[in-house]
Amino acid sequence: MAPRRKEKYKLPVPLPEGKILDDMEGNRWALGKMIGSGGFGLIYLAFPTNKPNKDARHVIKLEYQENGPLFSELKFYQRAAKRECIQKWIQQRKLDYLGIPVFYGFGLTDF
């Protein structure tokens, strides 16, 4: 078993509702309200600015780039959580549903 970490991950500074964030593919996202926080970072409801529906169907996770697991988590989602990959997995295994969120993008911001 891996040794326990002595220091906790640092939570990011909360961002204001309505802040616009750009991902690496050029998509723009508006933050809704924060719905969670903890060792995993901050989780916000979000919606694309080109479809301003306040009934947010997306979430954005904020975490400092230096936090250890972020790199591994990002690489997993980039590889395995594209809509096509999830649908293929569901069909191959004859499942009704797979509890993995679809990955839409990532980006960096200064705050």
PDB file of C-alpha atoms in Angstrom:
ATOM      1  CA  MET A   1       0.000   0.000   0.000  1.00  0.00           C
ATOM      2  CA  ALA A   2       1.249   3.493  -0.843  1.00  0.00           C
ATOM      3  CA  PRO A   3       2.338   5.712   2.047  1.00  0.00           C
ATOM      4  CA  ARG A   4      -0.195   8.297   3.220  1.00  0.00           C
ATOM      5  CA  ARG A   5       0.315  11.910   2.193  1.00  0.00           C
ATOM      6  CA  LYS A   6       1.279  14.205   5.030  1.00  0.00           C
ATOM      7  CA  GLU A   7       0.054  17.420   3.422  1.00  0.00           C
ATOM      8  CA  LYS A   8      -3.421  18.008   2.055  1.00  0.00           C
ATOM      9  CA  TYR A   9      -4.115  19.330  -1.402  1.00  0.00           C
ATOM     10  CA  LYS A  10      -4.690  23.051  -1.575  1.00  0.00           C
ATOM     11  CA  LEU A  11      -8.197  24.139  -2.601  1.00  0.00           C
ATOM     12  CA  PRO A  12      -8.419  26.853  -5.254  1.00  0.00           C
ATOM     13  CA  VAL A  13      -9.821  30.287  -4.575  1.00  0.00           C
ATOM     14  CA  PRO A  14     -13.577  30.190  -5.337  1.00  0.00           C
ATOM     15  CA  LEU A  15     -14.553  31.946  -8.560  1.00  0.00           C
ATOM     16  CA  PRO A  16     -17.661  34.119  -8.899  1.00  0.00           C
ATOM     17  CA  GLU A  17     -20.843  32.772 -10.438  1.00  0.00           C
ATOM     18  CA  GLY A  18     -21.086  33.990 -14.035  1.00  0.00           C
ATOM     19  CA  LYS A  19     -17.309  33.998 -14.645  1.00  0.00           C
ATOM     20  CA  ILE A  20     -16.477  32.976 -18.210  1.00  0.00           C
ATOM     21  CA  LEU A  21     -13.786  30.324 -18.734  1.00  0.00           C
ATOM     22  CA  ASP A  22     -12.243  29.221 -22.040  1.00  0.00           C
ATOM     23  CA  ASP A  23     -11.179  25.637 -22.660  1.00  0.00           C
ATOM     24  CA  MET A  24      -8.274  24.516 -24.850  1.00  0.00           C
ATOM     25  CA  GLU A  25     -10.611  23.902 -27.818  1.00  0.00           C
ATOM     26  CA  GLY A  26     -11.885  27.490 -27.813  1.00  0.00           C
ATOM     27  CA  ASN A  27     -15.230  26.757 -26.147  1.00  0.00           C
ATOM     28  CA  ARG A  28     -16.473  29.303 -23.617  1.00  0.00           C
ATOM     29  CA  TRP A  29     -18.179  28.214 -20.404  1.00  0.00           C
ATOM     30  CA  ALA A  30     -20.077  30.254 -17.818  1.00  0.00           C
ATOM     31  CA  LEU A  31     -19.849  29.176 -14.196  1.00  0.00           C
ATOM     32  CA  GLY A  32     -23.044  28.584 -12.289  1.00  0.00           C
ATOM     33  CA  LYS A  33     -23.196  28.029  -8.553  1.00  0.00           C
ATOM     34  CA  MET A  34     -20.651  25.928  -6.692  1.00  0.00           C
ATOM     35  CA  ILE A  35     -22.146  22.518  -5.855  1.00  0.00           C
ATOM     36  CA  GLY A  36     -19.236  20.827  -4.100  1.00  0.00           C
ATOM     37  CA  SER A  37     -15.777  21.203  -2.610  1.00  0.00           C
ATOM     38  CA  GLY A  38     -13.246  18.995  -0.912  1.00  0.00           C
ATOM     39  CA  GLY A  39     -10.037  17.108  -1.573  1.00  0.00           C
ATOM     40  CA  PHE A  40     -11.121  16.797  -5.205  1.00  0.00           C
ATOM     41  CA  GLY A  41     -11.232  20.579  -5.775  1.00  0.00           C
ATOM     42  CA  LEU A  42     -14.240  22.816  -6.415  1.00  0.00           C
ATOM     43  CA  ILE A  43     -17.193  21.700  -8.556  1.00  0.00           C
ATOM     44  CA  TYR A  44     -19.443  24.222 -10.305  1.00  0.00           C
ATOM     45  CA  LEU A  45     -22.534  23.915 -12.454  1.00  0.00           C
ATOM     46  CA  ALA A  46     -21.723  25.280 -15.914  1.00  0.00           C
ATOM     47  CA  PHE A  47     -23.166  25.934 -19.330  1.00  0.00           C
ATOM     48  CA  PRO A  48     -21.700  26.833 -22.719  1.00  0.00           C
ATOM     49  CA  THR A  49     -22.008  30.549 -23.425  1.00  0.00           C
ATOM     50  CA  ASN A  50     -23.372  29.839 -26.907  1.00  0.00           C
ATOM     51  CA  LYS A  51     -26.324  28.018 -25.269  1.00  0.00           C
ATOM     52  CA  PRO A  52     -27.078  30.104 -22.173  1.00  0.00           C
ATOM     53  CA  ASN A  53     -29.468  27.709 -20.469  1.00  0.00           C
ATOM     54  CA  LYS A  54     -29.465  28.329 -16.742  1.00  0.00           C
ATOM     55  CA  ASP A  55     -30.559  24.692 -16.304  1.00  0.00           C
ATOM     56  CA  ALA A  56     -26.887  23.659 -16.377  1.00  0.00           C
ATOM     57  CA  ARG A  57     -26.183  20.182 -17.730  1.00  0.00           C
ATOM     58  CA  HIS A  58     -22.418  20.357 -17.285  1.00  0.00           C
ATOM     59  CA  VAL A  59     -19.987  20.720 -14.414  1.00  0.00           C
ATOM     60  CA  ILE A  60     -16.555  22.288 -14.186  1.00  0.00           C
ATOM     61  CA  LYS A  61     -13.937  21.080 -11.752  1.00  0.00           C
ATOM     62  CA  LEU A  62     -11.395  23.618 -10.523  1.00  0.00           C
ATOM     63  CA  GLU A  63      -8.173  22.410  -9.027  1.00  0.00           C
ATOM     64  CA  TYR A  64      -4.656  23.775  -8.795  1.00  0.00           C
ATOM     65  CA  GLN A  65      -2.425  22.414 -11.525  1.00  0.00           C
ATOM     66  CA  GLU A  66       0.153  21.400  -8.898  1.00  0.00           C
ATOM     67  CA  ASN A  67      -2.229  19.007  -7.124  1.00  0.00           C
ATOM     68  CA  GLY A  68      -0.886  15.520  -7.737  1.00  0.00           C
ATOM     69  CA  PRO A  69      -3.827  13.436  -9.010  1.00  0.00           C
ATOM     70  CA  LEU A  70      -5.049  16.071 -11.471  1.00  0.00           C
ATOM     71  CA  PHE A  71      -2.650  15.005 -14.249  1.00  0.00           C
ATOM     72  CA  SER A  72      -3.658  11.328 -14.028  1.00  0.00           C
ATOM     73  CA  GLU A  73      -7.334  12.170 -13.824  1.00  0.00           C
ATOM     74  CA  LEU A  74      -7.123  14.470 -16.852  1.00  0.00           C
ATOM     75  CA  LYS A  75      -5.311  11.840 -18.923  1.00  0.00           C
ATOM     76  CA  PHE A  76      -7.940   9.217 -18.021  1.00  0.00           C
ATOM     77  CA  TYR A  77     -10.823  11.466 -19.056  1.00  0.00           C
ATOM     78  CA  GLN A  78      -9.095  12.508 -22.295  1.00  0.00           C
ATOM     79  CA  ARG A  79      -8.580   8.863 -23.213  1.00  0.00           C
ATOM     80  CA  ALA A  80     -11.668   7.081 -21.899  1.00  0.00           C
ATOM     81  CA  ALA A  81     -14.497   9.555 -21.361  1.00  0.00           C
ATOM     82  CA  LYS A  82     -15.196  10.816 -24.849  1.00  0.00           C
ATOM     83  CA  ARG A  83     -18.836  10.307 -25.823  1.00  0.00           C
ATOM     84  CA  GLU A  84     -17.905   7.764 -28.525  1.00  0.00           C
ATOM     85  CA  CYS A  85     -15.759   5.705 -26.124  1.00  0.00           C
ATOM     86  CA  ILE A  86     -18.476   5.571 -23.494  1.00  0.00           C
ATOM     87  CA  GLN A  87     -21.147   4.584 -26.039  1.00  0.00           C
ATOM     88  CA  LYS A  88     -18.889   1.870 -27.471  1.00  0.00           C
ATOM     89  CA  TRP A  89     -18.229   0.445 -23.989  1.00  0.00           C
ATOM     90  CA  ILE A  90     -21.962   0.438 -23.179  1.00  0.00           C
ATOM     91  CA  GLN A  91     -22.799  -1.354 -26.444  1.00  0.00           C
ATOM     92  CA  GLN A  92     -19.986  -3.920 -26.162  1.00  0.00           C
ATOM     93  CA  ARG A  93     -21.031  -4.872 -22.648  1.00  0.00           C
ATOM     94  CA  LYS A  94     -24.777  -4.591 -23.303  1.00  0.00           C
ATOM     95  CA  LEU A  95     -25.239  -2.097 -20.488  1.00  0.00           C
ATOM     96  CA  ASP A  96     -28.101   0.332 -20.019  1.00  0.00           C
ATOM     97  CA  TYR A  97     -25.911   3.002 -18.459  1.00  0.00           C
ATOM     98  CA  LEU A  98     -22.321   3.717 -17.445  1.00  0.00           C
ATOM     99  CA  GLY A  99     -21.743   6.121 -14.568  1.00  0.00           C
ATOM    100  CA  ILE A 100     -18.845   8.020 -16.110  1.00  0.00           C
ATOM    101  CA  PRO A 101     -19.400  11.636 -17.172  1.00  0.00           C
ATOM    102  CA  VAL A 102     -18.676  12.639 -20.757  1.00  0.00           C
ATOM    103  CA  PHE A 103     -15.495  14.717 -21.013  1.00  0.00           C
ATOM    104  CA  TYR A 104     -15.954  17.942 -22.997  1.00  0.00           C
ATOM    105  CA  GLY A 105     -12.651  19.729 -22.468  1.00  0.00           C
ATOM    106  CA  PHE A 106     -10.068  21.249 -20.169  1.00  0.00           C
ATOM    107  CA  GLY A 107      -8.203  24.480 -19.739  1.00  0.00           C
ATOM    108  CA  LEU A 108      -6.061  26.628 -17.511  1.00  0.00           C
ATOM    109  CA  THR A 109      -6.962  29.923 -15.919  1.00  0.00           C
ATOM    110  CA  ASP A 110      -5.268  32.427 -13.652  1.00  0.00           C
ATOM    111  CA  PHE A 111      -6.999  33.386 -10.410  1.00  0.00           C
TER     112      PHE A 111
END
